[in-house]
Amino acid sequence: MNKNLPATQFETACIHAGQEPDPTTGAVMTPIYQTSTYHQRGVGKHKGYEYSRTGNPTRTALEANLAALEQGQYGYAFASGMAAIDTILRLLSPGDHVVAGNDVYGGTYRLFEQVLHRSGIDFTYVDSSDLQQVKTNLLPNTRLIWLETPSNPLLQISDIAAIAKIAHNQPQSILVVVDNTFATPYLQQPLVLGADLVVHSTTKYLAGHSDVVGGAIVGRDEIFGQRLAFLQNAVGAVPGPMDCYLTLRGIKTLAVRMDRHSENAMRVSNFLAYHPKVKQVYYPFQTGHSGAELARQQMRSGGGMVSFTLKDGAEEAIRVAESTRLFSLAESLGGVESLIEVPAAMTHASTVSSPLAITPDLIRLSVGIENVEDLLADLAQALE
Ligand SMILES: Cc1ncc(COP(=O)(O)O)c(C=O)c1O
């Protein structure tokens, strides 16, 4: 963090936190330190960097920036969101148990069930928007509660503060981890609400331009911080300096982008809610959404993700997803451009035939920051 920086508001921290003029040249933008290793003037006598898996100045700037935005003590950057999630789960041991939300990104479910379960970690999936379900599924060996809020793709809202209270009141110490990818720290700050760790796919809104894959963990507790730093280096799923630079560059405009994403998504959600062909709309700030009241307490605005189903079912959902012209048919989310997809066949294919399966008639939109009238016209013509 720039030591000379005065206390700042979020938008200012997006642009400045972690970034000082380069000490050798004065470059205002953090350089891409494209090096794997660093000269030592004597054995063990170096300037804080030995090898780029362990540390790289471009990555250091990104990590300090992410820590500041989430109000954490430390941040660690990873090669992908999945690498960050995997690293958090490596805090656990065989025989440990995790309670996880039952509407999570398909890749998270795949990692839990097809990789980590084989290493002796057990998972129970609950509707984490229901506090009673979270509470009654805690076991003596539960070590971690995994939340996505808003969740992917049904935009369910879980009460972070209440769940943190439940977890921290158990005799064993239960960690609360929030995947904050959909909200970003601009809309919601889980650590402030009591969570222990925040994880991101920085691929999405943080980087914001669909041109880089990355992940991050931010936390406060020093003991976990040291273990996560050890794991980051020991496992080595780190991002390269160019990727760190792109992510830093994207974050500079996070606040303005998120305002526009939310504004556009709210308009899209209202449009869909009154469309005769639409069965149900899922958007956290939409009147009638089961978590709307909590979302308005916990989040600054509703974010850019909207899901919906059609009265005419799955075949029609595929037809609509293949008929938009501005909304590009693609996986991923959070870029400036609008995307459309059918989760059951695309991002959440790994949950098919599982208790987490998504119905095939669901369409998910990542609403971009284009002119909203153009987006509404595109959806209108696709629904015709
Ligand atoms: C909520 C959420 N978490 C994690 C991930 C995984 O991130 P990545 O694709 O960067 O590995 C995704 C990817 O879509 C996601 O949507």
GROMACS .gro file of C-alpha atoms and ligand atoms in nm, residues 78-85 104-108 146 148-152 179-182 199-204 212-216 305 331-333 347-348 364, ligand 1:
model
   57
   78PHE     CA    1  -0.396  -1.670  -0.818
   79ALA     CA    2  -0.394  -1.797  -1.173
   80SER     CA    3  -0.774  -1.844  -1.168
   81GLY     CA    4  -1.072  -1.828  -0.937
   82MET     CA    5  -1.062  -2.208  -0.913
   83ALA     CA    6  -0.697  -2.199  -0.802
   84ALA     CA    7  -0.793  -1.952  -0.526
   85ILE     CA    8  -1.086  -2.172  -0.415
  104VAL     CA    9  -2.280  -2.235  -0.648
  105TYR     CA   10  -2.075  -2.205  -0.965
  106GLY     CA   11  -2.063  -2.546  -1.139
  107GLY     CA   12  -1.682  -2.551  -1.132
  108THR     CA   13  -1.685  -2.503  -0.754
  146TRP     CA   14  -1.892  -2.182   0.186
  148GLU     CA   15  -2.188  -1.751  -0.275
  149THR     CA   16  -2.408  -1.444  -0.238
  150PRO     CA   17  -2.555  -1.349  -0.477
  151SER     CA   18  -2.528  -1.710  -0.593
  152ASN     CA   19  -2.457  -1.835  -0.943
  179ASP     CA   20  -1.726  -1.600  -0.297
  180ASN     CA   21  -1.778  -1.230  -0.369
  181THR     CA   22  -1.735  -1.260  -0.747
  182PHE     CA   23  -2.088  -1.144  -0.839
  199VAL     CA   24  -1.256  -1.529  -0.265
  200HIS     CA   25  -1.288  -1.389  -0.618
  201SER     CA   26  -1.276  -1.496  -0.972
  202THR     CA   27  -1.100  -1.173  -1.075
  203THR     CA   28  -1.169  -1.291  -1.431
  204LYS     CA   29  -1.513  -1.134  -1.390
  212VAL     CA   30  -0.772  -1.226  -1.844
  213VAL     CA   31  -0.832  -1.523  -1.609
  214GLY     CA   32  -0.742  -1.480  -1.241
  215GLY     CA   33  -0.843  -1.533  -0.880
  216ALA     CA   34  -0.785  -1.385  -0.537
  305MET     CA   35  -2.638  -1.055  -1.330
  331GLU     CA   36  -1.971  -1.851  -2.078
  332SER     CA   37  -1.822  -1.620  -1.814
  333LEU     CA   38  -1.954  -1.284  -1.696
  347THR     CA   39  -2.140  -2.306  -1.704
  348HIS     CA   40  -2.323  -2.552  -1.479
  364ARG     CA   41  -2.845  -1.623  -1.742
  385LIG     C1   42  -1.897  -1.729  -0.872
  385LIG     C2   43  -1.775  -1.787  -0.937
  385LIG     N1   44  -1.673  -1.829  -0.859
  385LIG     C3   45  -1.561  -1.883  -0.913
  385LIG     C4   46  -1.548  -1.901  -1.049
  385LIG     C5   47  -1.424  -1.963  -1.105
  385LIG     O1   48  -1.337  -1.866  -1.153
  385LIG     P1   49  -1.233  -1.888  -1.275
  385LIG     O2   50  -1.314  -1.919  -1.398
  385LIG     O3   51  -1.158  -1.758  -1.280
  385LIG     O4   52  -1.145  -2.003  -1.237
  385LIG     C6   53  -1.651  -1.859  -1.133
  385LIG     C7   54  -1.640  -1.876  -1.280
  385LIG     O5   55  -1.731  -1.858  -1.354
  385LIG     C8   56  -1.767  -1.802  -1.075
  385LIG     O6   57  -1.872  -1.762  -1.151
   0.00000   0.00000   0.00000
